[in-house]
Amino acid sequence: MKQMKSRKILSLFIGCLFLKFLLFDLDWCLNTTFSSFSFPQTYFSKFLLASLLAVPLTFIRTRWYCAIVASLVDILLVVNLMYFRTYFTSIPWDSYFLAGNLADFSDSVLSSLRWSDLLFPLSTVLFFVLIRGQKLGDRLKENLSRSLKFLAVCIGAPAFVLGVIFAFYGGYKKAYEALLIDYQTCGTPIYTIPGSLYYEHIQDKTEYTPEIKKEIEDWLSKQPRRQELPYKIEARDNCIIILAESFESFVLEKAVEGKEITPYLNRLLKEDNVLYAPYVQSQVKGARSIDGQLLLHTGLLPVNFGAYSARFPHHTYYTIDKAFKEKHDGGVTRCFTVDKKVVWNVAIVAQDFGYDKLLDKPFFVLDEKTGPRKRLGDVSFLRQCGEKLLTEELFQTGGHT
């Protein structure tokens, strides 16, 4: 087979990666809007990234580099598409380090795959078919200076255009934020996954300036003030809070084939001393159920990126737990969780929120196994919680817990 010039080999590799990025955009936009394809940044950012990934090839000069890079790009793009199909956003940086949390949801994860995802590895196969019989080491080594000049143009041209665009907006951060007004889901397809992660990084560096303080105060001044409830609730000495992970309120008061989905909760809703807020939109960010505890215990909204429990451990939180102990001198707070205390960093969260004792997975008997990893089931967990609350050690008679 006739040997290709080094520039053609590099062009094929850059084209392969560029095609992958465009396939990612196409799949992403099928579920949202194709507006991102009308932005020039969409094409220049991808071409720039593909060219940068081709630079090491001129020195490594092996098929292994192409295979590894192409495969890693495939994995990165596919897992972000899987995440997007549920949460309509790309994976935040911190969530990459929480991948172990997915082990209990393997069926849900696999169901996020689509046949179209096969196009990514197939594009890699196509690249290797096109360069079959080529001696990459010899061709790239022979024309190294020409290869570097070629890559310099491939990198310099899109970098210059993107630089002009960012200068027009006043910087990358403002250019990215300009999309969030009318094109909220277009940031990732326009600036690629590294671009989204970079925006996340610089967003976290925002300082609390007097201007931001004034903006917050102006917004708060326009909000309605807290109103007293139209009726009084009987004061209680103790309080039990049950958090149902990933539970959605739309199943309440619904039936399937004449059978209620949540009969016990439906019964509670009809009691006079029960507060029920059915028209509340979830403020929990994508795939971070731990945000529910933050909302309930502190009244704070979650952070934009990452999990607060991992990003802000040992933080001072003003919580209902601390308020309870302050009101009831000698009051105690307990926390029961079916998971290990390392999940969502809940051991540190329990301390931050003011719990006196944390009982996690080892404190419960695994007598009802559910899920792919045979974890303790909800029915047994709640039953064992009830048994523990009957003991003086965890729920004192006449005390405040």
Coordinates of C-alpha atoms in Angstrom, one line a residue:
M1 CA 0.0 0.0 0.0
K2 CA 1.2 3.5 -0.9
Q3 CA 2.6 5.3 2.2
M4 CA 0.8 8.4 3.2
K5 CA 2.4 11.7 4.0
S6 CA 2.6 12.6 7.7
R7 CA 0.2 15.5 7.3
K8 CA -2.4 13.1 5.9
I9 CA -2.0 10.7 8.8
L10 CA -2.4 13.6 11.3
S11 CA -5.4 15.0 9.3
L12 CA -7.1 11.6 9.6
F13 CA -6.5 11.4 13.3
I14 CA -7.7 15.0 13.8
G15 CA -10.7 14.3 11.6
C16 CA -11.5 11.1 13.6
L17 CA -11.6 13.0 16.9
F18 CA -13.5 16.0 15.3
L19 CA -16.1 13.5 14.0
K20 CA -16.5 12.1 17.5
F21 CA -17.1 15.5 19.0
L22 CA -19.7 16.3 16.3
L23 CA -21.5 13.0 16.9
F24 CA -21.6 13.9 20.6
D25 CA -23.2 17.2 19.8
L26 CA -25.7 15.6 17.4
D27 CA -26.8 13.1 20.1
W28 CA -27.0 15.8 22.8
C29 CA -29.0 18.1 20.6
L30 CA -31.6 15.4 19.6
N31 CA -32.9 15.8 23.2
T32 CA -32.7 19.6 23.4
T33 CA -32.1 22.0 20.6
F34 CA -29.8 22.2 17.5
S35 CA -29.0 25.9 18.2
S36 CA -25.4 25.0 19.2
F37 CA -24.7 24.2 15.5
S38 CA -25.3 27.8 14.6
F39 CA -22.4 29.0 16.7
P40 CA -18.9 29.2 15.1
Q41 CA -17.3 28.3 18.5
T42 CA -18.9 24.8 18.1
Y43 CA -16.6 23.9 15.3
F44 CA -13.4 25.9 16.2
S45 CA -13.4 24.6 19.8
K46 CA -13.6 21.0 18.6
F47 CA -11.0 21.4 15.9
L48 CA -8.7 23.0 18.4
L49 CA -9.1 20.2 20.9
A50 CA -8.6 17.5 18.3
S51 CA -5.5 19.2 17.0
L52 CA -4.0 19.5 20.5
L53 CA -4.6 15.8 21.1
A54 CA -2.7 15.0 17.8
V55 CA 0.5 16.8 19.0
P56 CA 1.9 13.9 21.1
L57 CA 1.4 11.6 18.1
T58 CA 4.2 13.4 16.2
F59 CA 6.6 12.3 19.0
I60 CA 5.1 9.0 20.2
R61 CA 4.5 7.7 16.6
T62 CA 2.6 4.6 17.5
R63 CA -0.9 3.2 16.9
W64 CA -1.2 2.5 20.6
Y65 CA -1.3 6.3 21.3
C66 CA -4.1 6.7 18.7
A67 CA -6.0 3.7 20.2
I68 CA -5.7 4.9 23.8
V69 CA -6.7 8.5 23.1
A70 CA -9.6 7.6 20.8
S71 CA -10.9 5.0 23.3
L72 CA -10.6 7.5 26.2
V73 CA -12.5 10.1 24.2
D74 CA -15.2 7.6 23.3
I75 CA -15.6 6.7 27.0
L76 CA -15.7 10.3 28.1
L77 CA -18.3 11.3 25.5
V78 CA -20.5 8.3 26.0
V79 CA -20.7 8.5 29.8
N80 CA -21.5 12.2 29.6
L81 CA -24.3 11.4 27.1
M82 CA -25.6 8.7 29.5
Y83 CA -25.6 11.3 32.3
F84 CA -27.2 13.9 30.2
R85 CA -30.1 11.7 29.2
T86 CA -31.2 11.7 32.9
Y87 CA -30.0 15.1 34.2
F88 CA -29.7 17.3 31.1
T89 CA -26.2 18.4 32.0
S90 CA -22.6 17.1 31.6
I91 CA -20.9 15.4 34.5
P92 CA -19.5 17.8 37.1
W93 CA -15.8 17.4 38.0
D94 CA -16.4 16.2 41.5
S95 CA -18.9 13.5 40.3
Y96 CA -16.1 11.7 38.4
F97 CA -14.7 10.8 41.9
L98 CA -18.1 9.5 43.1
A99 CA -18.5 6.9 40.4
G100 CA -18.6 4.2 43.1
N101 CA -22.1 5.4 44.1
L102 CA -23.4 4.0 40.8
A103 CA -22.8 0.4 41.8
D104 CA -26.3 0.1 43.3
F105 CA -27.9 1.5 40.2
S106 CA -26.2 -0.6 37.5
D107 CA -29.5 -1.4 35.8
S108 CA -30.4 2.3 35.5
V109 CA -26.9 3.1 34.2
L110 CA -27.1 0.4 31.5
S111 CA -30.5 1.5 30.5
S112 CA -29.0 5.0 29.6
L113 CA -27.0 3.4 26.8
R114 CA -28.3 3.8 23.2
W115 CA -27.5 2.0 20.0
S116 CA -26.2 5.3 18.6
D117 CA -23.4 5.1 21.2
L118 CA -21.8 2.4 19.0
L119 CA -20.9 5.1 16.4
F120 CA -18.1 6.3 18.7
P121 CA -16.0 3.1 18.7
L122 CA -17.0 2.5 15.1
S123 CA -15.4 5.9 14.1
T124 CA -12.2 4.6 15.8
V125 CA -12.3 1.4 13.8
L126 CA -12.8 3.5 10.6
F127 CA -9.7 5.5 11.4
F128 CA -7.6 2.3 11.8
V129 CA -9.0 0.9 8.6
L130 CA -7.9 4.0 6.7
I131 CA -4.3 3.9 8.1
R132 CA -3.9 0.1 7.7
G133 CA -0.5 -0.8 6.3
Q134 CA 1.0 2.6 7.1
K135 CA 4.3 2.8 8.9
L136 CA 3.4 5.6 11.4
G137 CA 6.8 5.7 13.0
D138 CA 8.8 6.1 9.8
R139 CA 6.4 8.6 8.1
L140 CA 5.9 10.9 11.2
K141 CA 9.7 10.8 12.0
E142 CA 10.7 11.6 8.4
N143 CA 8.6 14.7 8.2
L144 CA 8.7 16.0 11.8
S145 CA 9.3 19.7 11.0
R146 CA 6.4 19.7 8.4
S147 CA 4.2 17.9 10.8
L148 CA 4.8 20.5 13.5
K149 CA 4.2 23.3 11.1
F150 CA 1.0 21.7 10.0
L151 CA -0.2 21.3 13.6
A152 CA 0.8 24.9 14.5
V153 CA -1.6 26.1 11.8
C154 CA -4.3 23.7 13.0
I155 CA -3.9 25.0 16.5
G156 CA -3.2 28.6 15.8
A157 CA -6.1 29.4 13.4
P158 CA -9.0 28.2 15.7
A159 CA -7.2 29.6 18.8
F160 CA -7.0 33.0 17.2
V161 CA -10.7 33.0 16.1
L162 CA -11.8 31.8 19.6
G163 CA -9.6 34.5 21.2
V164 CA -11.3 37.2 19.1
I165 CA -14.8 35.8 20.1
F166 CA -13.8 35.7 23.8
A167 CA -12.4 39.2 23.6
F168 CA -15.7 40.5 22.1
Y169 CA -17.6 39.1 25.1
G170 CA -15.0 40.2 27.7
G171 CA -13.5 36.8 28.5
Y172 CA -14.4 33.1 28.4
K173 CA -16.5 33.2 31.5
K174 CA -18.8 36.0 30.1
A175 CA -18.9 34.3 26.7
Y176 CA -20.1 31.0 28.3
E177 CA -22.6 32.8 30.6
A178 CA -24.1 34.6 27.6
L179 CA -25.4 31.2 26.5
L180 CA -27.1 30.6 29.8
I181 CA -29.8 33.2 29.2
D182 CA -31.4 31.7 26.0
Y183 CA -29.3 28.6 25.4
Q184 CA -29.0 26.9 28.8
T185 CA -28.2 23.4 27.5
C186 CA -25.8 24.6 24.7
G187 CA -22.7 25.3 26.8
T188 CA -21.3 21.7 26.6
P189 CA -21.9 21.1 22.9
I190 CA -20.4 24.4 21.9
Y191 CA -17.3 24.4 24.1
T192 CA -16.9 20.6 24.6
I193 CA -16.6 18.8 27.9
P194 CA -13.2 20.3 28.8
G195 CA -14.7 23.7 28.1
S196 CA -17.6 23.0 30.5
L197 CA -15.2 21.7 33.2
Y198 CA -13.1 24.8 32.8
Y199 CA -16.1 27.1 33.2
E200 CA -17.0 25.1 36.3
H201 CA -13.5 25.7 37.7
I202 CA -13.5 29.5 37.1
Q203 CA -17.1 29.7 38.3
D204 CA -16.0 28.3 41.7
K205 CA -13.4 31.1 42.0
T206 CA -16.1 33.8 42.1
E207 CA -15.4 36.2 45.0
Y208 CA -18.1 37.6 47.3
T209 CA -17.8 41.2 46.3
P210 CA -19.9 44.2 47.5
E211 CA -21.6 44.2 44.1
I212 CA -22.7 40.6 44.5
K213 CA -23.8 41.3 48.0
K214 CA -26.0 44.2 46.8
E215 CA -27.4 42.0 44.0
I216 CA -28.5 39.4 46.5
E217 CA -30.0 41.9 48.9
D218 CA -31.9 43.6 46.0
W219 CA -33.3 40.2 45.0
L220 CA -34.3 39.3 48.6
S221 CA -36.0 42.6 49.1
K222 CA -38.4 41.8 46.3
Q223 CA -39.4 38.4 47.6
P224 CA -42.6 37.8 49.7
R225 CA -42.0 37.6 53.4
R226 CA -42.6 34.5 55.5
Q227 CA -46.2 34.1 56.5
E228 CA -47.6 32.4 59.5
L229 CA -49.5 29.1 58.9
P230 CA -53.3 29.5 58.9
Y231 CA -53.5 26.9 61.7
K232 CA -51.3 25.7 64.6
I233 CA -49.6 22.4 64.9
E234 CA -49.4 20.6 68.2
A235 CA -46.0 21.0 69.8
R236 CA -44.1 17.8 70.2
D237 CA -41.2 16.8 72.4
N238 CA -39.6 14.6 69.8
C239 CA -39.1 14.6 66.0
I240 CA -38.5 11.8 63.5
I241 CA -37.5 12.8 60.0
I242 CA -37.5 10.1 57.2
L243 CA -35.7 10.9 54.0
A244 CA -36.7 8.8 51.0
E245 CA -33.8 8.8 48.5
S246 CA -34.8 9.9 45.0
F247 CA -38.5 9.7 45.9
E248 CA -40.7 11.8 43.5
S249 CA -44.0 13.2 44.7
F250 CA -45.9 12.6 41.5
V251 CA -46.7 9.0 42.7
L252 CA -48.6 10.2 45.7
E253 CA -52.4 9.8 45.6
K254 CA -52.0 7.8 42.3
A255 CA -53.2 4.2 41.6
V256 CA -52.2 1.6 39.1
E257 CA -55.0 -0.9 38.1
G258 CA -57.0 0.3 41.1
K259 CA -54.2 -0.3 43.6
E260 CA -52.6 2.7 45.4
I261 CA -48.9 3.2 44.9
T262 CA -48.3 4.8 48.3
P263 CA -51.2 3.9 50.5
Y264 CA -49.6 4.8 53.9
L265 CA -48.4 8.1 52.7
N266 CA -51.8 8.9 51.2
R267 CA -53.3 8.2 54.6
L268 CA -50.9 10.6 56.2
L269 CA -51.8 13.4 53.8
K270 CA -55.4 13.3 55.0
E271 CA -54.5 14.0 58.6
D272 CA -55.1 17.5 60.0
N273 CA -51.7 17.9 61.6
V274 CA -49.7 17.0 58.4
L275 CA -48.1 19.6 56.2
Y276 CA -48.1 18.7 52.6
A277 CA -46.5 20.9 49.9
P278 CA -47.3 19.3 46.5
Y279 CA -46.2 22.1 44.2
V280 CA -42.5 22.4 45.2
Q281 CA -40.0 21.9 42.4
S282 CA -36.9 20.0 43.3
Q283 CA -33.8 22.1 44.0
V284 CA -31.5 19.1 44.0
K285 CA -28.9 19.3 41.3
G286 CA -28.2 16.4 38.9
A287 CA -27.4 13.1 40.6
R288 CA -26.8 14.6 44.0
S289 CA -29.4 13.2 46.4
I290 CA -27.3 14.4 49.4
D291 CA -28.6 17.9 48.5
G292 CA -31.9 16.9 50.0
Q293 CA -30.4 16.8 53.5
L294 CA -28.8 20.2 53.0
L295 CA -32.1 21.8 51.9
L296 CA -34.1 20.2 54.8
H297 CA -31.6 20.6 57.6
T298 CA -30.1 24.0 56.8
G299 CA -32.5 25.8 54.4
L300 CA -29.6 26.4 52.0
L301 CA -29.7 25.8 48.3
P302 CA -27.1 23.4 46.9
V303 CA -23.9 24.6 45.1
N304 CA -23.9 24.8 41.4
F305 CA -21.2 22.2 40.8
G306 CA -20.2 19.1 42.8
A307 CA -21.5 17.8 46.1
Y308 CA -21.3 20.1 49.1
S309 CA -20.6 17.2 51.4
A310 CA -17.3 16.5 49.5
R311 CA -16.4 20.1 48.6
F312 CA -17.1 21.8 52.0
P313 CA -16.5 19.3 54.8
H314 CA -16.2 20.5 58.4
H315 CA -18.2 23.6 57.5
T316 CA -20.2 25.5 60.1
Y317 CA -23.9 24.9 59.3
Y318 CA -26.8 26.4 61.3
T319 CA -29.2 23.4 61.3
I320 CA -32.6 22.4 62.7
D321 CA -30.6 19.7 64.7
K322 CA -28.6 22.3 66.5
A323 CA -31.7 24.5 67.0
F324 CA -33.5 21.5 68.5
K325 CA -30.8 20.9 71.1
E326 CA -30.6 24.6 71.8
K327 CA -34.3 24.7 72.6
H328 CA -34.4 21.5 74.5
D329 CA -31.6 21.5 77.0
G330 CA -30.3 18.0 77.1
G331 CA -31.9 17.1 73.8
V332 CA -30.1 14.6 71.6
T333 CA -30.0 13.9 67.8
R334 CA -29.4 10.6 66.1
C335 CA -28.8 9.7 62.4
F336 CA -29.6 6.3 60.9
T337 CA -28.5 5.5 57.4
V338 CA -28.7 2.2 55.4
D339 CA -25.4 3.1 53.6
K340 CA -21.8 3.1 54.8
K341 CA -20.8 6.4 56.4
V342 CA -18.4 7.1 53.6
V343 CA -21.2 7.4 51.0
W344 CA -21.6 11.1 50.2
N345 CA -19.2 11.7 53.1
V346 CA -22.2 11.4 55.5
A347 CA -19.9 10.8 58.5
I348 CA -18.6 14.4 58.2
V349 CA -22.0 15.8 57.3
A350 CA -23.5 14.2 60.5
Q351 CA -20.9 16.1 62.6
D352 CA -21.4 19.3 60.7
F353 CA -25.2 19.2 61.2
G354 CA -24.9 18.5 64.9
Y355 CA -25.8 14.8 65.3
D356 CA -24.7 13.2 68.5
K357 CA -24.6 9.6 67.1
L358 CA -24.4 8.1 63.6
L359 CA -25.6 4.5 62.9
D360 CA -24.7 3.3 59.5
K361 CA -24.6 0.0 57.6
P362 CA -22.6 -2.1 60.2
F363 CA -25.3 -1.4 62.9
F364 CA -28.0 -3.2 60.9
V365 CA -28.6 -6.8 60.2
L366 CA -28.7 -7.8 56.5
D367 CA -31.8 -9.9 56.6
E368 CA -33.5 -8.6 53.5
K369 CA -31.2 -8.3 50.5
T370 CA -32.2 -6.2 47.5
G371 CA -30.6 -4.7 44.4
P372 CA -27.6 -5.9 42.4
R373 CA -25.2 -5.6 45.3
K374 CA -27.6 -7.2 47.8
R375 CA -28.0 -4.2 50.1
L376 CA -30.4 -4.0 53.1
G377 CA -34.0 -3.5 51.9
D378 CA -36.2 -0.5 52.9
V379 CA -38.7 -2.6 54.8
S380 CA -36.2 -4.3 57.0
F381 CA -34.2 -1.0 57.5
L382 CA -37.3 0.9 58.7
R383 CA -38.3 -2.0 61.0
Q384 CA -34.9 -2.2 62.6
C385 CA -34.9 1.6 63.0
G386 CA -38.2 1.3 64.9
E387 CA -36.7 -1.4 67.1
K388 CA -33.7 0.8 67.9
L389 CA -36.0 3.7 68.7
L390 CA -37.6 1.5 71.4
T391 CA -34.4 1.4 73.4
E392 CA -33.6 3.9 76.1
E393 CA -30.1 4.4 74.7
L394 CA -31.3 5.9 71.4
F395 CA -34.7 7.3 72.4
Q396 CA -35.0 8.3 76.0
T397 CA -38.4 8.1 77.7
G398 CA -39.4 11.6 78.7
G399 CA -36.5 13.1 76.8
H400 CA -36.1 15.1 73.7
T401 CA -34.8 13.3 70.6

